[in-house]
PDB file of C-alpha atoms in Angstrom:
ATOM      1  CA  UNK A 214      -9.246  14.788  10.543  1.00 51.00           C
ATOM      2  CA  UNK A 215     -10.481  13.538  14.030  1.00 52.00           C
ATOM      3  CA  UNK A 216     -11.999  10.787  15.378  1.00 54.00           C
ATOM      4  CA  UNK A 217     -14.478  10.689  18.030  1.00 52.00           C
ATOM      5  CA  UNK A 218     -12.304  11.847  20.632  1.00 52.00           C
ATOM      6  CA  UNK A 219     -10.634  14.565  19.239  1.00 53.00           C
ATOM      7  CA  UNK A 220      -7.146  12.278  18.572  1.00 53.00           C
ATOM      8  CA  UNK A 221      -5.977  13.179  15.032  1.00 58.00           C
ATOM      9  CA  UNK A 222      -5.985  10.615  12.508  1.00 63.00           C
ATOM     10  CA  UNK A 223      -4.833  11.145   8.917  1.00 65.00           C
ATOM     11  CA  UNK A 224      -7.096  12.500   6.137  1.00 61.00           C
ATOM     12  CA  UNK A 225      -7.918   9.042   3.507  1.00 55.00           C
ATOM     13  CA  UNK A 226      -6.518  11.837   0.900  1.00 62.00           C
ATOM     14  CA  UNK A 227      -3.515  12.361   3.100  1.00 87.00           C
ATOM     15  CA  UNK A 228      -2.737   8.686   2.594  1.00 93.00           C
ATOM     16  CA  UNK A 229      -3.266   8.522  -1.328  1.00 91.00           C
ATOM     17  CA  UNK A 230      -0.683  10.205  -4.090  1.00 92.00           C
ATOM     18  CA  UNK A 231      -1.200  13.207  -4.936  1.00 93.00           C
ATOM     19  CA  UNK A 232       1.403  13.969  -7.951  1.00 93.00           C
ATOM     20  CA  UNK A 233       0.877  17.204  -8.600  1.00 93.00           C
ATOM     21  CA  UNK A 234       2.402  17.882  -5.060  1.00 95.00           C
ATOM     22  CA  UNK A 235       5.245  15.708  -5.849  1.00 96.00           C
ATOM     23  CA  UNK A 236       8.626  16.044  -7.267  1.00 96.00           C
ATOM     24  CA  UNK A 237       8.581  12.656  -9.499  1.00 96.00           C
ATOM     25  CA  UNK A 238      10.286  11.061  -6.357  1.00 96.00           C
ATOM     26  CA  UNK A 239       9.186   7.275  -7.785  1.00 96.00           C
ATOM     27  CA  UNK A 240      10.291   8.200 -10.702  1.00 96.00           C
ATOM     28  CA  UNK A 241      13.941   9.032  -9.365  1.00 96.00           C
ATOM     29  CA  UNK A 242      14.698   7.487  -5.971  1.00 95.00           C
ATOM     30  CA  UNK A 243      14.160   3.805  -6.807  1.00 95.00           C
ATOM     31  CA  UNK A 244      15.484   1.730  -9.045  1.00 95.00           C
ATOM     32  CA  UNK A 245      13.944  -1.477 -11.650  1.00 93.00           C
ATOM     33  CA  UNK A 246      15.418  -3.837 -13.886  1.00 94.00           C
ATOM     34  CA  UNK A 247      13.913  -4.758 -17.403  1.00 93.00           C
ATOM     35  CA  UNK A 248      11.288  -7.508 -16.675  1.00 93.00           C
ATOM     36  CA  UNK A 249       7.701  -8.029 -17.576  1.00 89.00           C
ATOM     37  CA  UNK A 250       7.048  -4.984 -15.281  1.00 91.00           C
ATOM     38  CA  UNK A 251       9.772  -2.293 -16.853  1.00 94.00           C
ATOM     39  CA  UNK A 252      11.006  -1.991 -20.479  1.00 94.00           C
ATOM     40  CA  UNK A 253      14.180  -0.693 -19.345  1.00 93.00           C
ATOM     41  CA  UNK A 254      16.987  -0.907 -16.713  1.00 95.00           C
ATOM     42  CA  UNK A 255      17.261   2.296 -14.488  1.00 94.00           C
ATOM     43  CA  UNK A 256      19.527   2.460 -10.974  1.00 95.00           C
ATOM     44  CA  UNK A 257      17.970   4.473  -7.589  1.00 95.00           C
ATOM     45  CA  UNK A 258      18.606   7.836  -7.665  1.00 94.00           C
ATOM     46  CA  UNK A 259      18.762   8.107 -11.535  1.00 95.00           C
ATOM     47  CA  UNK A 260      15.413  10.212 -13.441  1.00 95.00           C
ATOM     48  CA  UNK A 261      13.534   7.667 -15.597  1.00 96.00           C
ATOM     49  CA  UNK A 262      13.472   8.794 -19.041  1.00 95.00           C
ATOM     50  CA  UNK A 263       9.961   9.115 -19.102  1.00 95.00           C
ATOM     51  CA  UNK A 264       9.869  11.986 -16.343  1.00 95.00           C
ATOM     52  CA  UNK A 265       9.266  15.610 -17.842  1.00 95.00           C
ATOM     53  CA  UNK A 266      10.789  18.627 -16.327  1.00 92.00           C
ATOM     54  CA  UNK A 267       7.306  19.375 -14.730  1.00 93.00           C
ATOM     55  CA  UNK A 268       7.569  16.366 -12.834  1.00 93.00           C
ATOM     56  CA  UNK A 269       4.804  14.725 -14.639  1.00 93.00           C
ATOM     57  CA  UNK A 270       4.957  11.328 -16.293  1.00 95.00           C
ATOM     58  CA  UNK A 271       5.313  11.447 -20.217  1.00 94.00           C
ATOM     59  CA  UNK A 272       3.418   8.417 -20.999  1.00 94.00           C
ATOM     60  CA  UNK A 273       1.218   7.923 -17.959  1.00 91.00           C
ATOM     61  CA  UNK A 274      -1.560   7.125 -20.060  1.00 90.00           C
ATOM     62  CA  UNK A 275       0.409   4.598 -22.087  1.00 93.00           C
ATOM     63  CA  UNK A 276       2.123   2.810 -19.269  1.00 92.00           C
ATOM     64  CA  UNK A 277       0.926  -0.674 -19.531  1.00 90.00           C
ATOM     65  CA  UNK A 278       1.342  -0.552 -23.153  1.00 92.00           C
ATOM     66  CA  UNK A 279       5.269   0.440 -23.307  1.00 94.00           C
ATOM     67  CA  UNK A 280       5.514  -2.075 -21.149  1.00 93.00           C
ATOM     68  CA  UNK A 281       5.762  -0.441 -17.778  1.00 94.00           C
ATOM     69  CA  UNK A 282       3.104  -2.599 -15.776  1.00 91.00           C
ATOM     70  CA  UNK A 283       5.331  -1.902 -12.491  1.00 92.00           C
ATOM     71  CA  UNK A 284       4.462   1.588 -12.616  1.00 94.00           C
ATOM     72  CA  UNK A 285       0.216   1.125 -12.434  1.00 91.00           C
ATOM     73  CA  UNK A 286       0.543  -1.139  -9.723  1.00 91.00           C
ATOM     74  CA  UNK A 287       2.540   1.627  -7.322  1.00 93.00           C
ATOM     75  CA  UNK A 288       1.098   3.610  -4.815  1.00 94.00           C
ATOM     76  CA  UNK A 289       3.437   5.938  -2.216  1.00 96.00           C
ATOM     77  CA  UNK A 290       0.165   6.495   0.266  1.00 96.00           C
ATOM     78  CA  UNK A 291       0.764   9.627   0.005  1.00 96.00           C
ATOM     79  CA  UNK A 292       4.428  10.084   0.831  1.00 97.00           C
ATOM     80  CA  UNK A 293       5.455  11.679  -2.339  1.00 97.00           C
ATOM     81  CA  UNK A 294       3.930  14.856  -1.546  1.00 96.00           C
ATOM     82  CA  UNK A 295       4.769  14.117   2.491  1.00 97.00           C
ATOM     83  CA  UNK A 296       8.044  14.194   1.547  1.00 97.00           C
ATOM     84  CA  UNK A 297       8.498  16.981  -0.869  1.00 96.00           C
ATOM     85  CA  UNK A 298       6.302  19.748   0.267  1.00 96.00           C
ATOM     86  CA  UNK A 299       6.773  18.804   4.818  1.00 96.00           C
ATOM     87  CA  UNK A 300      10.438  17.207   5.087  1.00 96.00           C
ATOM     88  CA  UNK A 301      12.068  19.136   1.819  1.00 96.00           C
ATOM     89  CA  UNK A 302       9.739  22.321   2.611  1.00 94.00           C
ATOM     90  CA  UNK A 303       8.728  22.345  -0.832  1.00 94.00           C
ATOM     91  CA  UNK A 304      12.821  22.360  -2.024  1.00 93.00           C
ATOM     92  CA  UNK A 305      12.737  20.358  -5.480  1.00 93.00           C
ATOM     93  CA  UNK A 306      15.888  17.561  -5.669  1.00 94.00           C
ATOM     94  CA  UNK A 307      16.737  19.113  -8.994  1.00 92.00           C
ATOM     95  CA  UNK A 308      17.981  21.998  -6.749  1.00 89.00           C
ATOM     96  CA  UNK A 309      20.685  22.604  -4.111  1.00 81.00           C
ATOM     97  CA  UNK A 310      23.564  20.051  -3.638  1.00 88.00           C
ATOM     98  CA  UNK A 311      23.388  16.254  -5.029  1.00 91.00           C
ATOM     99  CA  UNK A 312      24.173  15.358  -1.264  1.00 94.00           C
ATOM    100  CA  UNK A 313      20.560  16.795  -0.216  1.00 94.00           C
ATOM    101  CA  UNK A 314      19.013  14.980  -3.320  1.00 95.00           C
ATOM    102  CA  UNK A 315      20.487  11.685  -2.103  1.00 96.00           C
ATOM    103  CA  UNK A 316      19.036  12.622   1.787  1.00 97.00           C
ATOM    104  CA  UNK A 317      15.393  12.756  -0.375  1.00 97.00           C
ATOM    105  CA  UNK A 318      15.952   9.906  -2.267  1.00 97.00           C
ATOM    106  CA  UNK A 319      16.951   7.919   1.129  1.00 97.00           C
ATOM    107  CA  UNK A 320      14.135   9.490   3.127  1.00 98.00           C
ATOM    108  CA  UNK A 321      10.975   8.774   0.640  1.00 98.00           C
ATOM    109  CA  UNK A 322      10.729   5.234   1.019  1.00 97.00           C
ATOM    110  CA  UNK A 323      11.084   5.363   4.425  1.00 98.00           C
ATOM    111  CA  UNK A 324       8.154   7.955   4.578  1.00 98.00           C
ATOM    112  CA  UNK A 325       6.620   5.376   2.294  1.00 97.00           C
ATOM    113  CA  UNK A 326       6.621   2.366   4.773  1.00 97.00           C
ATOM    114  CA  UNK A 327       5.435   4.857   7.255  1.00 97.00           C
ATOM    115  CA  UNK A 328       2.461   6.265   5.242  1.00 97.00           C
ATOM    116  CA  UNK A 329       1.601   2.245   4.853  1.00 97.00           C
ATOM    117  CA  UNK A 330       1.255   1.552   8.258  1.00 97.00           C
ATOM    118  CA  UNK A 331      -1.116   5.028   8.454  1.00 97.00           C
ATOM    119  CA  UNK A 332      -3.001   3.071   5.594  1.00 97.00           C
ATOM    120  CA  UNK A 333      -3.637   0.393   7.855  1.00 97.00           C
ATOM    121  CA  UNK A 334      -4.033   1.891  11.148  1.00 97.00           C
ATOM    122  CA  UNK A 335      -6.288   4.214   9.613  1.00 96.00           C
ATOM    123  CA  UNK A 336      -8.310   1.240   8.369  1.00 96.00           C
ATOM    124  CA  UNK A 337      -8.322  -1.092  12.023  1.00 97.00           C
ATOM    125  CA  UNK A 338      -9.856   2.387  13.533  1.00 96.00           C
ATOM    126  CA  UNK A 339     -12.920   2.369  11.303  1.00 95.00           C
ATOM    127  CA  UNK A 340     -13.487  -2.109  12.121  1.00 95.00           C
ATOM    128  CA  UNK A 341     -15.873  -1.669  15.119  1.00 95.00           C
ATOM    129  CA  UNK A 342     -14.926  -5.077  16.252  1.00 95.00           C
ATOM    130  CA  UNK A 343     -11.538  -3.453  17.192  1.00 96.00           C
ATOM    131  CA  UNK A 344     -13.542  -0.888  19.227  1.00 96.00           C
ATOM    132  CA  UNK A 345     -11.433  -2.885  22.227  1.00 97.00           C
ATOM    133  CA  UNK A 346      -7.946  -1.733  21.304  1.00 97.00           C
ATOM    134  CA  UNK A 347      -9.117   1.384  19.537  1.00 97.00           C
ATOM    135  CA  UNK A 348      -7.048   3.148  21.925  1.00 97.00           C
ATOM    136  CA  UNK A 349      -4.202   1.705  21.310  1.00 97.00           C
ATOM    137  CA  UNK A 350      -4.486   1.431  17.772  1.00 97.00           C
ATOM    138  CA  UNK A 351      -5.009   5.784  18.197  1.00 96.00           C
ATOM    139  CA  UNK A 352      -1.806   6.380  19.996  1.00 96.00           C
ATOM    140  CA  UNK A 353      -0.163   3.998  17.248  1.00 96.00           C
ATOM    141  CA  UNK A 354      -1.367   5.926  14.674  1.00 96.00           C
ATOM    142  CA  UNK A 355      -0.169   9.216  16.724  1.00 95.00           C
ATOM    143  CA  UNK A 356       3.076   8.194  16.812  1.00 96.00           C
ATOM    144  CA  UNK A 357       3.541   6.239  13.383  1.00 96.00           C
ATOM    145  CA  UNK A 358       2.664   9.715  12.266  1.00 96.00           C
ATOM    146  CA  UNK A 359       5.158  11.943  14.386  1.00 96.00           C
ATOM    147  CA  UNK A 360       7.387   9.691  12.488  1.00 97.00           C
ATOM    148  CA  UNK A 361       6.761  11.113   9.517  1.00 96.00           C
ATOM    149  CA  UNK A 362       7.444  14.513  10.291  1.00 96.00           C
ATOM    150  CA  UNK A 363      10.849  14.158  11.561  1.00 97.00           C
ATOM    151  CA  UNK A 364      13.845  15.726  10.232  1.00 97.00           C
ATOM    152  CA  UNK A 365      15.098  14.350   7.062  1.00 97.00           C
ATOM    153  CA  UNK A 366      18.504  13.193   8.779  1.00 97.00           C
ATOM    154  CA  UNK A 367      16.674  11.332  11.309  1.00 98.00           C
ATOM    155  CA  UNK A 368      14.337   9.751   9.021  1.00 98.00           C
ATOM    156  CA  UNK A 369      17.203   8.369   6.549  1.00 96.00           C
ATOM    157  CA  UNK A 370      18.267   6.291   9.809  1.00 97.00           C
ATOM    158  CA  UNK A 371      15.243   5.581  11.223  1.00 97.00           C
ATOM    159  CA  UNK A 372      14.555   1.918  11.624  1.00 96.00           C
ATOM    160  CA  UNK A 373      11.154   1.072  10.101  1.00 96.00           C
ATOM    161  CA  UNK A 374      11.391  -2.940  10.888  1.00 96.00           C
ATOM    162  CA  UNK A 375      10.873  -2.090  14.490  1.00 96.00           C
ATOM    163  CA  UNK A 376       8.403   0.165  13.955  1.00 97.00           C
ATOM    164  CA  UNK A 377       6.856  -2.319  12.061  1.00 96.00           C
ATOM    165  CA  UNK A 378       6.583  -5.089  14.240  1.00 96.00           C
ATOM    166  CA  UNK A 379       4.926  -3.041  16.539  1.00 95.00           C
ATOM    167  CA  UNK A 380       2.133  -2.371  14.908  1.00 97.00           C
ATOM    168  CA  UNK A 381       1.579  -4.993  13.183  1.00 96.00           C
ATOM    169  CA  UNK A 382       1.122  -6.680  16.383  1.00 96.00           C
ATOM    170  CA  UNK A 383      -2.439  -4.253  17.296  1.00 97.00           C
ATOM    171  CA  UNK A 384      -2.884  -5.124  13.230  1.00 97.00           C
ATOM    172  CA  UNK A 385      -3.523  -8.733  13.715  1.00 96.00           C
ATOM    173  CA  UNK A 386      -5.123  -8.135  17.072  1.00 97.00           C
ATOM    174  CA  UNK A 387      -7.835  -6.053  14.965  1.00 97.00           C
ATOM    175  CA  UNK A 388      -7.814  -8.703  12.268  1.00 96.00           C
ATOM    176  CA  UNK A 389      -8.826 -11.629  14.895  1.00 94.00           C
ATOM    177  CA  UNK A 390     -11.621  -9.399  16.262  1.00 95.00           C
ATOM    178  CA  UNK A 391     -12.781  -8.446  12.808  1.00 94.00           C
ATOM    179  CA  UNK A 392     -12.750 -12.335  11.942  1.00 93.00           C
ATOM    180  CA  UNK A 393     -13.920 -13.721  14.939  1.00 90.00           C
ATOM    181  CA  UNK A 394     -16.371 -16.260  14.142  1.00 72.00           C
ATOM    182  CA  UNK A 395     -15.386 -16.514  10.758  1.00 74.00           C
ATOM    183  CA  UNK A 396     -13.393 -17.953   8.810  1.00 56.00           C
ATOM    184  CA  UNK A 397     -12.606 -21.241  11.339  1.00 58.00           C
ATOM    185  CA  UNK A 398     -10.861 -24.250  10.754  1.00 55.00           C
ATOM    186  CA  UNK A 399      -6.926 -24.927   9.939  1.00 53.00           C
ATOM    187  CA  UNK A 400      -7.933 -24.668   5.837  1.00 57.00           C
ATOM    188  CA  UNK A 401      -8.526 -20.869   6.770  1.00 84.00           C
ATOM    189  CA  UNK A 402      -5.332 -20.127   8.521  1.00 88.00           C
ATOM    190  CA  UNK A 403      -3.017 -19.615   5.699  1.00 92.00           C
ATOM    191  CA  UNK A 404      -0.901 -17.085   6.224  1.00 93.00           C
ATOM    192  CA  UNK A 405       1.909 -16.835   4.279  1.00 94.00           C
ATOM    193  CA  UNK A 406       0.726 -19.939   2.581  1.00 95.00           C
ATOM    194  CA  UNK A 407       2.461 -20.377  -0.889  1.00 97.00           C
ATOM    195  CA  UNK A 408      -0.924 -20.930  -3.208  1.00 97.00           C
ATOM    196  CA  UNK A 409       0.700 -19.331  -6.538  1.00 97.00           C
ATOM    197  CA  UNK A 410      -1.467 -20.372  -8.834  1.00 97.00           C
ATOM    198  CA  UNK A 411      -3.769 -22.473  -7.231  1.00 97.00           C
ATOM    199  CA  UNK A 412      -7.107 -23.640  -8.533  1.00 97.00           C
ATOM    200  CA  UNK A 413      -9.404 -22.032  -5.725  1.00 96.00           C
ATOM    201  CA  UNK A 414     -12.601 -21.230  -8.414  1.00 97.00           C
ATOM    202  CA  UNK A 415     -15.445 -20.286  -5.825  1.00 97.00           C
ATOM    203  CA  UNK A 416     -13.593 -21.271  -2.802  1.00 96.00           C
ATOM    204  CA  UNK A 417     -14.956 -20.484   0.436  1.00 95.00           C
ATOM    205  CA  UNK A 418     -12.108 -18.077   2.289  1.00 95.00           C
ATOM    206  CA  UNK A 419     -14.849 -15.859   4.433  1.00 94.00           C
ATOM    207  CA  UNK A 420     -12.824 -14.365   7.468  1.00 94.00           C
ATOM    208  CA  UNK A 421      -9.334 -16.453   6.001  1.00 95.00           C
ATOM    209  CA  UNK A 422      -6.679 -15.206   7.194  1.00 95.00           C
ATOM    210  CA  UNK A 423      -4.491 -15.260   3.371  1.00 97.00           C
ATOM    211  CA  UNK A 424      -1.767 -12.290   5.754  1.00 96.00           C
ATOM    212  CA  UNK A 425       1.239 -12.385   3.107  1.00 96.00           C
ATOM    213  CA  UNK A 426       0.191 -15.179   0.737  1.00 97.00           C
ATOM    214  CA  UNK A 427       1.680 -15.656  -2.453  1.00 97.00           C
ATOM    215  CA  UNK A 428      -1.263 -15.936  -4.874  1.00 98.00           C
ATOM    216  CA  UNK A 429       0.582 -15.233  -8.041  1.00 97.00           C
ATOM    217  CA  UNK A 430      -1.641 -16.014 -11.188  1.00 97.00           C
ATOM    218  CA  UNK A 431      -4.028 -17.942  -8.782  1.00 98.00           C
ATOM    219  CA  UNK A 432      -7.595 -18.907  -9.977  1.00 98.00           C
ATOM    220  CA  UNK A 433     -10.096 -17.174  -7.522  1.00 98.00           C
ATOM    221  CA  UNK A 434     -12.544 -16.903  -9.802  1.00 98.00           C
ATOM    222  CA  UNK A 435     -16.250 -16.662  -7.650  1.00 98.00           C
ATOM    223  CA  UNK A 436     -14.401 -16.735  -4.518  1.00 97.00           C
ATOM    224  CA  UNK A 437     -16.140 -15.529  -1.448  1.00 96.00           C
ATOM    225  CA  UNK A 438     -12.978 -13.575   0.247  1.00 96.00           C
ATOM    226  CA  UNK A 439     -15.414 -11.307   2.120  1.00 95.00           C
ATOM    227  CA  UNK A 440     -13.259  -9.979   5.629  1.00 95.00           C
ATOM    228  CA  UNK A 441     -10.454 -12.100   4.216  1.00 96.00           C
ATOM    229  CA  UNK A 442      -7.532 -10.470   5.888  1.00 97.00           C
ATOM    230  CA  UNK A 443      -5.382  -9.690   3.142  1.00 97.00           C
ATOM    231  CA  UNK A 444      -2.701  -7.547   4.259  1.00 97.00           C
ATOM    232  CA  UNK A 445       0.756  -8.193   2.311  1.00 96.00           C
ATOM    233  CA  UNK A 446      -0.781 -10.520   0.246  1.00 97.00           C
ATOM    234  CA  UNK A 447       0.464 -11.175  -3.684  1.00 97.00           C
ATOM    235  CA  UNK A 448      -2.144 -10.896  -5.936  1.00 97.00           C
ATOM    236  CA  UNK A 449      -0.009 -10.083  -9.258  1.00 95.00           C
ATOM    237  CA  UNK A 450      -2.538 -11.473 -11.748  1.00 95.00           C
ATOM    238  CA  UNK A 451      -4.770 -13.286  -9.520  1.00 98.00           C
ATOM    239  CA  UNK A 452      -7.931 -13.553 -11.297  1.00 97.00           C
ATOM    240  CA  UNK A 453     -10.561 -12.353  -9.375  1.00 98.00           C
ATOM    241  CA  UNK A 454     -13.274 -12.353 -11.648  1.00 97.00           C
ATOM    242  CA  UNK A 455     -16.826 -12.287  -9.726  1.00 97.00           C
ATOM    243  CA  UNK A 456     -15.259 -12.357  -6.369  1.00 98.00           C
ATOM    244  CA  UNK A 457     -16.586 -11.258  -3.527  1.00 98.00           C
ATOM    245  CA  UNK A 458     -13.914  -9.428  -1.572  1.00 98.00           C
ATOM    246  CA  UNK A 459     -16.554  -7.551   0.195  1.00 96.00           C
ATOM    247  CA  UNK A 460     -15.025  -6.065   3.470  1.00 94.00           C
ATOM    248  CA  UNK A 461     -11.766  -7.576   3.142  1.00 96.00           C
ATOM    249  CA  UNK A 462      -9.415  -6.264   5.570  1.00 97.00           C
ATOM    250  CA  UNK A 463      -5.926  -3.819   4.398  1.00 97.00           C
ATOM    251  CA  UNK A 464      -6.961  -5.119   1.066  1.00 97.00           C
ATOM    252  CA  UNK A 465      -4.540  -1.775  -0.743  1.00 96.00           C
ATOM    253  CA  UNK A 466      -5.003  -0.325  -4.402  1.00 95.00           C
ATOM    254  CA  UNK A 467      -1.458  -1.394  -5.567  1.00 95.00           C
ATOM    255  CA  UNK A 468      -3.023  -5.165  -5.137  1.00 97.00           C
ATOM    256  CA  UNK A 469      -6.148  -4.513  -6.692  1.00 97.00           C
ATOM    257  CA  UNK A 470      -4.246  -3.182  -9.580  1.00 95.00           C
ATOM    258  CA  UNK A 471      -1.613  -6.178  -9.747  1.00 95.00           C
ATOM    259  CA  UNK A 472      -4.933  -8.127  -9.968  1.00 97.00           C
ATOM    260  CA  UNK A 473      -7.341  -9.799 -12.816  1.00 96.00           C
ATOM    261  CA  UNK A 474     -11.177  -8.569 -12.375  1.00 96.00           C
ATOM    262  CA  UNK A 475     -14.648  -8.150 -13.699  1.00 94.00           C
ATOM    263  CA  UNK A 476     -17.599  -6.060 -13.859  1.00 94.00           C
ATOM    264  CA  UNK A 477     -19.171  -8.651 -10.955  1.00 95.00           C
ATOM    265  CA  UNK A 478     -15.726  -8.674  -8.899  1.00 97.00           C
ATOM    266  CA  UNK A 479     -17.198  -6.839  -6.033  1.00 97.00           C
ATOM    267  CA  UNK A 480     -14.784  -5.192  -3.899  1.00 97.00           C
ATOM    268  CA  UNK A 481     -14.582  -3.278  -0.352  1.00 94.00           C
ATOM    269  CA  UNK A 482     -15.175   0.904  -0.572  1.00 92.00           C
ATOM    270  CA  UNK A 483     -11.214   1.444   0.419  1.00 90.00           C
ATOM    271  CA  UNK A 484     -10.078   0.583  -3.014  1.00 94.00           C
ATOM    272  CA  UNK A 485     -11.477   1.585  -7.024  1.00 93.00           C
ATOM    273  CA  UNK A 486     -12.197  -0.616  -9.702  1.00 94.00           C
ATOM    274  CA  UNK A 487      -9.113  -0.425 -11.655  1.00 92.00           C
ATOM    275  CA  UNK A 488      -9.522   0.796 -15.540  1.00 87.00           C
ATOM    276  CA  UNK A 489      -7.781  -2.199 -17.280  1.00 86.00           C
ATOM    277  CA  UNK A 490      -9.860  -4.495 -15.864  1.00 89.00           C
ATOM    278  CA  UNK A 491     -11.540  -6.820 -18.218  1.00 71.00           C
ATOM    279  CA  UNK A 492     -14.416  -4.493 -19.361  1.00 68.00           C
TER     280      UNK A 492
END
C-alpha cells in the first residue's frame, strides 16, 4: 500500500492478526498469572494448554467463559504472522534448537510494540488536520517499519522506548491538530488523569485529550468522546453504553474489547463492534 506520493505505508490487514499465519506465538512467548483475566498460571516461553498442535486455539470460542477474558482483549497488530513467516522465514519454534525458540519468543513482542506504533502512524496519516507534518509522520512510518524487518538478533536488543518517544512526539503533534478547537479548557486536558471509575454519564469530552487515562469500570454512559484522543487509555470495563466515540483518535480494538457497550455505542470505522457486547 501507498499513499499519495508513492511512500509505502502498511496494508490496515498488515497491522491486524492474522492466526492462521502464526505459530501460536501469544500463546507461548508471554506469560499470565491466574486473575479475573486467566484461569491458570503459565510462565513466558511455556505453550498454554489450550494451544493445539496446529497452532490454533482449542477453546477460542469459549474463552470468556473458561475464564480467559485476557485472551479477547489481545491484539499483536499483526506481528504474529510478521514474526513467524518474515524474521523466522516461516521456521516454526517447535523446530530447530530451544536457543532459536527463545530468540522468537524475545523478538515477538518487540515486533509487537513496533507493529503498534504502525497502528498509529498509519492512523495520524489518514487525520487531514495533520496534512502539516504528514511528511514527517511518512518517513516515521518508513523507518518504524525497517524496524521490523531486521534480523532477529538485532531485534531481541533493539530498544523500543527510544523508538517510542520519538514518535510519539509527531503522535501528539497530530493529536493537537486533529483537536484544535476542540475540546478547550483545563477539564479537557486529562491525560493520564486517574478517573477509575468515575461517574462521567453524558459528559462532554469532545476533542479531550483522556492520552493514558485510567478509566477502569468508569461510567461513560452517553458520553460524547467524539476526536477524544484516546491513545493508551484503560478502558477495562468502562461502560460505554450509547457513547459517541465517533472519530476518536488511536482508539485500538484490544480497548474496545476490554470495554462495556451497546447497540447505540457508536464508534469510529478503525475498530468492530465487539460480539459480547450487551446485545
Amino acid at each position: 500500500m501507498q499513499d499519495e506520493t508513492g511512500t509505502a505505508v502498511p496494508a490496515p490487514t498488515e497491522l491486524k492478526a492474522d492466526c492462521a499465519q502464526c505459530f501460536g506465538l501469544c500463546c507461548v512467548a508471554l506469560p499470565f498469572s491466574a486473575s479475573a483475566d486467566f484461569a491458570i498460571d503459565k510462565a513466558a516461553g511455556s505453550p498454554c494448554r489450550n494451544l493445539r498442535t496446529d497452532n490454533r486455539c482449542g477453546i477460542h470460542t469459549e474463552l470468556r467463559q473458561r475464564g480467559f477474558n485476557g485472551c479477547t482483549v489481545y491484539d499483536c497488530f499483526g506481528a504474529g504472522q510478521k514474526v513467524s513467516q518474515v524474521t523466522f522465514q516461516g521456521a516454526d519454534w517447535r523446530s530447530g534448537s530451544g536457543e532459536r525458540a527463545r530468540l522468537m519468543f524475545d523478538v515477538f513482542p518487540v515486533v509487537r510494540q513496533l507493529h503498534e506504533l504502525l497502528r498509529y502512524l498509519t492512523e495520524a496519516l489518514e487525520l487531514s488536520a495533520a496534512r502539516p507534518i504528514h511528511p514527517e509522520l511518512r518517513r516515521e512510518c518508513d523507518r518504524t517499519e525497517a524496524l521490523t524487518r531486521r534480523a532477529p538478533e538485532e531485534l531481541a536488543v533493539l530498544d523500543v522506548s527510544s523508538v517510542r518517544q520519538d514518535v510519539n512526539v509527531l503522535l501528539l503533534r497530530a493529536s493537537e491538530l486533529a483537536r484544535a478547537g476542540l475540546g478547550r479548557g483545563r477539564k479537557k486536558e486529562r491525560r493520564g488523569a486517574d478517573l477509575m471509575g468515575a461517574r462521567l454519564k453524558g459528559a462532554d469530552l469532545r476533542g479531550a485529550n483522556l492520552r493514558g487515562a485510567f478509566l477502569i469500570a468508569a461510567d461513560l454512559t452517553g458520553a460524547d468522546l467524539r476526536s477524544a484522543d484516546l491513545i493508551g487509555a484503560d478502558l477495562r470495563d468502562t461502560d460505554l453504553t450509547d457513547a459517541d466515540l465517533t472519530g476518536a483518535l488511536f482508539l485500538t480494538q484490544p480497548q474496545v474489547n476490554a470495554a462495556k457497550g451497546s447497540p447505540g455505542t457508536r464508534l469510529p470505522a478503525s475498530v468492530t463492534r465487539p460480539g459480547h457486547w450487551t446485545p
